[in-house]
JSON list of C-alpha atoms in Angstrom, two decimals:
[
{"chain": "A", "resi": 1, "resn": "MET", "atom": "CA", "xyz": [98.88, 103.40, 99.84]},
{"chain": "A", "resi": 2, "resn": "GLU", "atom": "CA", "xyz": [102.39, 102.64, 99.02]},
{"chain": "A", "resi": 3, "resn": "SER", "atom": "CA", "xyz": [102.20, 102.19, 94.73]},
{"chain": "A", "resi": 4, "resn": "ALA", "atom": "CA", "xyz": [103.04, 98.66, 92.78]},
{"chain": "A", "resi": 5, "resn": "SER", "atom": "CA", "xyz": [104.93, 100.09, 89.60]},
{"chain": "A", "resi": 6, "resn": "ASN", "atom": "CA", "xyz": [106.04, 96.08, 88.66]},
{"chain": "A", "resi": 7, "resn": "PRO", "atom": "CA", "xyz": [103.20, 93.87, 88.89]},
{"chain": "A", "resi": 8, "resn": "ARG", "atom": "CA", "xyz": [105.04, 91.44, 90.65]},
{"chain": "A", "resi": 9, "resn": "GLU", "atom": "CA", "xyz": [105.31, 94.37, 93.40]},
{"chain": "A", "resi": 10, "resn": "LEU", "atom": "CA", "xyz": [101.90, 94.57, 95.45]},
{"chain": "A", "resi": 11, "resn": "ALA", "atom": "CA", "xyz": [100.53, 97.41, 96.91]},
{"chain": "A", "resi": 12, "resn": "HIS", "atom": "CA", "xyz": [100.20, 98.04, 100.61]},
{"chain": "A", "resi": 13, "resn": "PRO", "atom": "CA", "xyz": [98.94, 101.32, 102.72]},
{"chain": "A", "resi": 14, "resn": "ALA", "atom": "CA", "xyz": [101.47, 103.23, 104.93]},
{"chain": "A", "resi": 15, "resn": "PRO", "atom": "CA", "xyz": [101.55, 103.36, 107.97]},
{"chain": "A", "resi": 16, "resn": "GLU", "atom": "CA", "xyz": [99.60, 105.63, 108.45]},
{"chain": "A", "resi": 17, "resn": "GLU", "atom": "CA", "xyz": [96.89, 104.81, 105.78]},
{"chain": "A", "resi": 18, "resn": "ILE", "atom": "CA", "xyz": [96.08, 101.68, 108.10]},
{"chain": "A", "resi": 19, "resn": "ARG", "atom": "CA", "xyz": [92.26, 102.28, 109.74]},
{"chain": "A", "resi": 20, "resn": "LEU", "atom": "CA", "xyz": [90.95, 100.92, 112.24]},
{"chain": "A", "resi": 21, "resn": "GLU", "atom": "CA", "xyz": [87.83, 99.93, 110.51]},
{"chain": "A", "resi": 22, "resn": "ASP", "atom": "CA", "xyz": [89.15, 98.73, 107.85]},
{"chain": "A", "resi": 23, "resn": "VAL", "atom": "CA", "xyz": [92.16, 96.22, 110.40]},
{"chain": "A", "resi": 24, "resn": "LEU", "atom": "CA", "xyz": [88.68, 95.28, 112.07]},
{"chain": "A", "resi": 25, "resn": "HIS", "atom": "CA", "xyz": [86.42, 94.13, 109.10]},
{"chain": "A", "resi": 26, "resn": "ALA", "atom": "CA", "xyz": [89.64, 91.86, 108.12]},
{"chain": "A", "resi": 27, "resn": "LEU", "atom": "CA", "xyz": [89.79, 89.92, 111.38]},
{"chain": "A", "resi": 28, "resn": "ALA", "atom": "CA", "xyz": [86.46, 89.89, 110.99]},
{"chain": "A", "resi": 29, "resn": "ASP", "atom": "CA", "xyz": [86.25, 87.53, 109.14]},
{"chain": "A", "resi": 30, "resn": "PRO", "atom": "CA", "xyz": [86.66, 83.40, 110.52]},
{"chain": "A", "resi": 31, "resn": "MET", "atom": "CA", "xyz": [89.11, 83.03, 107.08]},
{"chain": "A", "resi": 32, "resn": "ARG", "atom": "CA", "xyz": [90.67, 85.74, 107.14]},
{"chain": "A", "resi": 33, "resn": "LEU", "atom": "CA", "xyz": [91.22, 85.43, 111.14]},
{"chain": "A", "resi": 34, "resn": "ARG", "atom": "CA", "xyz": [92.34, 82.38, 110.30]},
{"chain": "A", "resi": 35, "resn": "VAL", "atom": "CA", "xyz": [95.82, 83.44, 108.18]},
{"chain": "A", "resi": 36, "resn": "VAL", "atom": "CA", "xyz": [96.36, 85.89, 111.17]},
{"chain": "A", "resi": 37, "resn": "HIS", "atom": "CA", "xyz": [96.56, 83.66, 114.07]},
{"chain": "A", "resi": 38, "resn": "THR", "atom": "CA", "xyz": [98.62, 81.46, 112.20]},
{"chain": "A", "resi": 39, "resn": "LEU", "atom": "CA", "xyz": [100.86, 83.78, 111.31]},
{"chain": "A", "resi": 40, "resn": "ALA", "atom": "CA", "xyz": [100.95, 85.19, 114.64]},
{"chain": "A", "resi": 41, "resn": "ARG", "atom": "CA", "xyz": [101.78, 82.39, 115.28]},
{"chain": "A", "resi": 42, "resn": "SER", "atom": "CA", "xyz": [104.79, 81.88, 112.66]},
{"chain": "A", "resi": 43, "resn": "THR", "atom": "CA", "xyz": [108.37, 83.24, 113.31]},
{"chain": "A", "resi": 44, "resn": "GLU", "atom": "CA", "xyz": [108.72, 83.04, 109.08]},
{"chain": "A", "resi": 45, "resn": "GLU", "atom": "CA", "xyz": [106.96, 84.13, 106.58]},
{"chain": "A", "resi": 46, "resn": "LEU", "atom": "CA", "xyz": [104.35, 81.98, 105.17]},
{"chain": "A", "resi": 47, "resn": "SER", "atom": "CA", "xyz": [102.95, 80.89, 101.45]},
{"chain": "A", "resi": 48, "resn": "CYS", "atom": "CA", "xyz": [99.71, 81.83, 100.51]},
{"chain": "A", "resi": 49, "resn": "SER", "atom": "CA", "xyz": [99.76, 77.69, 99.66]},
{"chain": "A", "resi": 50, "resn": "TYR", "atom": "CA", "xyz": [100.82, 76.73, 103.48]},
{"chain": "A", "resi": 51, "resn": "PHE", "atom": "CA", "xyz": [97.52, 77.63, 104.60]},
{"chain": "A", "resi": 52, "resn": "ASP", "atom": "CA", "xyz": [94.50, 74.93, 103.87]},
{"chain": "A", "resi": 53, "resn": "LEU", "atom": "CA", "xyz": [91.86, 76.48, 103.59]},
{"chain": "A", "resi": 54, "resn": "PRO", "atom": "CA", "xyz": [87.94, 75.52, 103.32]},
{"chain": "A", "resi": 55, "resn": "VAL", "atom": "CA", "xyz": [87.00, 77.70, 99.74]},
{"chain": "A", "resi": 56, "resn": "THR", "atom": "CA", "xyz": [87.96, 78.42, 96.29]},
{"chain": "A", "resi": 57, "resn": "LYS", "atom": "CA", "xyz": [91.18, 79.89, 94.86]},
{"chain": "A", "resi": 58, "resn": "SER", "atom": "CA", "xyz": [89.86, 82.60, 93.71]},
{"chain": "A", "resi": 59, "resn": "THR", "atom": "CA", "xyz": [87.83, 83.31, 96.70]},
{"chain": "A", "resi": 60, "resn": "SER", "atom": "CA", "xyz": [91.18, 82.42, 99.27]},
{"chain": "A", "resi": 61, "resn": "THR", "atom": "CA", "xyz": [93.05, 85.60, 97.21]},
{"chain": "A", "resi": 62, "resn": "HIS", "atom": "CA", "xyz": [90.38, 87.65, 98.10]},
{"chain": "A", "resi": 63, "resn": "HIS", "atom": "CA", "xyz": [90.92, 87.27, 101.64]},
{"chain": "A", "resi": 64, "resn": "PHE", "atom": "CA", "xyz": [94.35, 87.39, 101.73]},
{"chain": "A", "resi": 65, "resn": "ARG", "atom": "CA", "xyz": [94.26, 90.95, 99.47]},
{"chain": "A", "resi": 66, "resn": "VAL", "atom": "CA", "xyz": [91.45, 91.98, 102.25]},
{"chain": "A", "resi": 67, "resn": "LEU", "atom": "CA", "xyz": [94.15, 91.53, 104.60]},
{"chain": "A", "resi": 68, "resn": "ARG", "atom": "CA", "xyz": [97.46, 93.03, 102.60]},
{"chain": "A", "resi": 69, "resn": "GLU", "atom": "CA", "xyz": [94.47, 95.91, 101.68]},
{"chain": "A", "resi": 70, "resn": "SER", "atom": "CA", "xyz": [93.64, 96.66, 105.29]},
{"chain": "A", "resi": 71, "resn": "GLY", "atom": "CA", "xyz": [97.23, 96.83, 106.07]},
{"chain": "A", "resi": 72, "resn": "VAL", "atom": "CA", "xyz": [96.96, 93.95, 108.28]},
{"chain": "A", "resi": 73, "resn": "ILE", "atom": "CA", "xyz": [99.43, 91.89, 105.92]},
{"chain": "A", "resi": 74, "resn": "ARG", "atom": "CA", "xyz": [103.10, 92.72, 103.99]},
{"chain": "A", "resi": 75, "resn": "GLN", "atom": "CA", "xyz": [103.15, 90.22, 100.94]},
{"chain": "A", "resi": 76, "resn": "VAL", "atom": "CA", "xyz": [106.42, 90.03, 98.93]},
{"chain": "A", "resi": 77, "resn": "TYR", "atom": "CA", "xyz": [107.04, 87.40, 95.77]},
{"chain": "A", "resi": 78, "resn": "ARG", "atom": "CA", "xyz": [109.93, 85.56, 95.95]},
{"chain": "A", "resi": 79, "resn": "GLY", "atom": "CA", "xyz": [110.57, 83.47, 93.38]},
{"chain": "A", "resi": 80, "resn": "THR", "atom": "CA", "xyz": [107.29, 82.35, 92.03]},
{"chain": "A", "resi": 81, "resn": "SER", "atom": "CA", "xyz": [105.45, 82.20, 95.99]},
{"chain": "A", "resi": 82, "resn": "LYS", "atom": "CA", "xyz": [103.73, 85.01, 96.90]},
{"chain": "A", "resi": 83, "resn": "MET", "atom": "CA", "xyz": [105.02, 85.42, 101.31]},
{"chain": "A", "resi": 84, "resn": "ASN", "atom": "CA", "xyz": [102.82, 86.32, 103.78]},
{"chain": "A", "resi": 85, "resn": "GLY", "atom": "CA", "xyz": [104.04, 88.13, 106.40]},
{"chain": "A", "resi": 86, "resn": "LEU", "atom": "CA", "xyz": [102.01, 90.03, 109.33]},
{"chain": "A", "resi": 87, "resn": "ARG", "atom": "CA", "xyz": [102.52, 93.30, 109.78]},
{"chain": "A", "resi": 88, "resn": "ARG", "atom": "CA", "xyz": [102.29, 93.31, 113.92]},
{"chain": "A", "resi": 89, "resn": "ASP", "atom": "CA", "xyz": [104.44, 95.97, 114.58]},
{"chain": "A", "resi": 90, "resn": "GLU", "atom": "CA", "xyz": [103.34, 98.81, 113.22]},
{"chain": "A", "resi": 91, "resn": "LEU", "atom": "CA", "xyz": [99.74, 96.96, 114.27]},
{"chain": "A", "resi": 92, "resn": "GLU", "atom": "CA", "xyz": [101.27, 97.13, 117.46]},
{"chain": "A", "resi": 93, "resn": "ALA", "atom": "CA", "xyz": [102.37, 100.67, 117.00]},
{"chain": "A", "resi": 94, "resn": "LEU", "atom": "CA", "xyz": [98.75, 102.47, 115.90]},
{"chain": "A", "resi": 95, "resn": "PHE", "atom": "CA", "xyz": [96.68, 100.03, 117.75]},
{"chain": "A", "resi": 96, "resn": "PRO", "atom": "CA", "xyz": [98.36, 98.96, 120.94]},
{"chain": "A", "resi": 97, "resn": "GLY", "atom": "CA", "xyz": [96.93, 95.75, 122.39]},
{"chain": "A", "resi": 98, "resn": "LEU", "atom": "CA", "xyz": [94.33, 95.56, 119.57]},
{"chain": "A", "resi": 99, "resn": "LEU", "atom": "CA", "xyz": [96.94, 92.21, 117.63]},
{"chain": "A", "resi": 100, "resn": "ASP", "atom": "CA", "xyz": [97.29, 90.83, 120.30]},
{"chain": "A", "resi": 101, "resn": "SER", "atom": "CA", "xyz": [92.83, 90.95, 122.55]},
{"chain": "A", "resi": 102, "resn": "VAL", "atom": "CA", "xyz": [91.93, 89.57, 118.88]},
{"chain": "A", "resi": 103, "resn": "LEU", "atom": "CA", "xyz": [93.77, 86.38, 118.84]},
{"chain": "A", "resi": 104, "resn": "VAL", "atom": "CA", "xyz": [93.98, 86.22, 122.71]},
{"chain": "A", "resi": 105, "resn": "ALA", "atom": "CA", "xyz": [89.60, 86.59, 121.98]},
{"chain": "A", "resi": 106, "resn": "MET", "atom": "CA", "xyz": [89.85, 83.43, 119.04]},
{"chain": "A", "resi": 107, "resn": "ALA", "atom": "CA", "xyz": [91.76, 81.60, 121.21]},
{"chain": "A", "resi": 108, "resn": "ARG", "atom": "CA", "xyz": [89.31, 81.63, 123.76]},
{"chain": "A", "resi": 109, "resn": "ARG", "atom": "CA", "xyz": [86.66, 80.84, 122.02]},
{"chain": "A", "resi": 110, "resn": "SER", "atom": "CA", "xyz": [88.14, 77.69, 120.29]},
{"chain": "A", "resi": 111, "resn": "GLY", "atom": "CA", "xyz": [89.98, 76.59, 123.40]},
{"chain": "A", "resi": 112, "resn": "THR", "atom": "CA", "xyz": [93.19, 76.92, 121.72]},
{"chain": "A", "resi": 113, "resn": "PRO", "atom": "CA", "xyz": [96.34, 77.61, 123.96]},
{"chain": "A", "resi": 114, "resn": "GLN", "atom": "CA", "xyz": [96.66, 81.25, 121.84]},
{"chain": "A", "resi": 115, "resn": "GLY", "atom": "CA", "xyz": [100.91, 80.04, 120.88]},
{"chain": "A", "resi": 116, "resn": "ALA", "atom": "CA", "xyz": [100.55, 84.18, 119.53]},
{"chain": "A", "resi": 117, "resn": "PRO", "atom": "CA", "xyz": [103.59, 85.41, 121.16]},
{"chain": "A", "resi": 118, "resn": "SER", "atom": "CA", "xyz": [103.65, 89.31, 121.32]},
{"chain": "A", "resi": 119, "resn": "ALA", "atom": "CA", "xyz": [106.95, 91.04, 119.62]},
{"chain": "A", "resi": 120, "resn": "PRO", "atom": "CA", "xyz": [109.64, 91.95, 121.68]},
{"chain": "A", "resi": 121, "resn": "ARG", "atom": "CA", "xyz": [108.31, 94.96, 123.47]},
{"chain": "A", "resi": 122, "resn": "ARG", "atom": "CA", "xyz": [112.31, 97.78, 123.00]},
{"chain": "A", "resi": 123, "resn": "GLY", "atom": "CA", "xyz": [112.99, 100.15, 125.65]}
]
């Protein structure tokens, strides 16, 4: 895991450290899946406060930490806000089609449009 030397720099796993079982564990929770779905629909990073999760602040913090430590999201401080972005390209390179499949299954279950366009395919 890339270590954080500064308290405002958060540790993230390097791509070669991201494990399928950790990603699946992170995506198995409905609150974390909700965060991933929202990030997948956004073209920009979103602050933690953007998400209106029906859980306590400490539980919300836990969910974001699980997503970050599993390699699903990248978190960075911008001023006083902790910004979140989906590590879509890295996940797609490691586990082709996994993220899109999970988001499609979620959309089918909830009856809402997927709204998570795939990242542009290269080459």
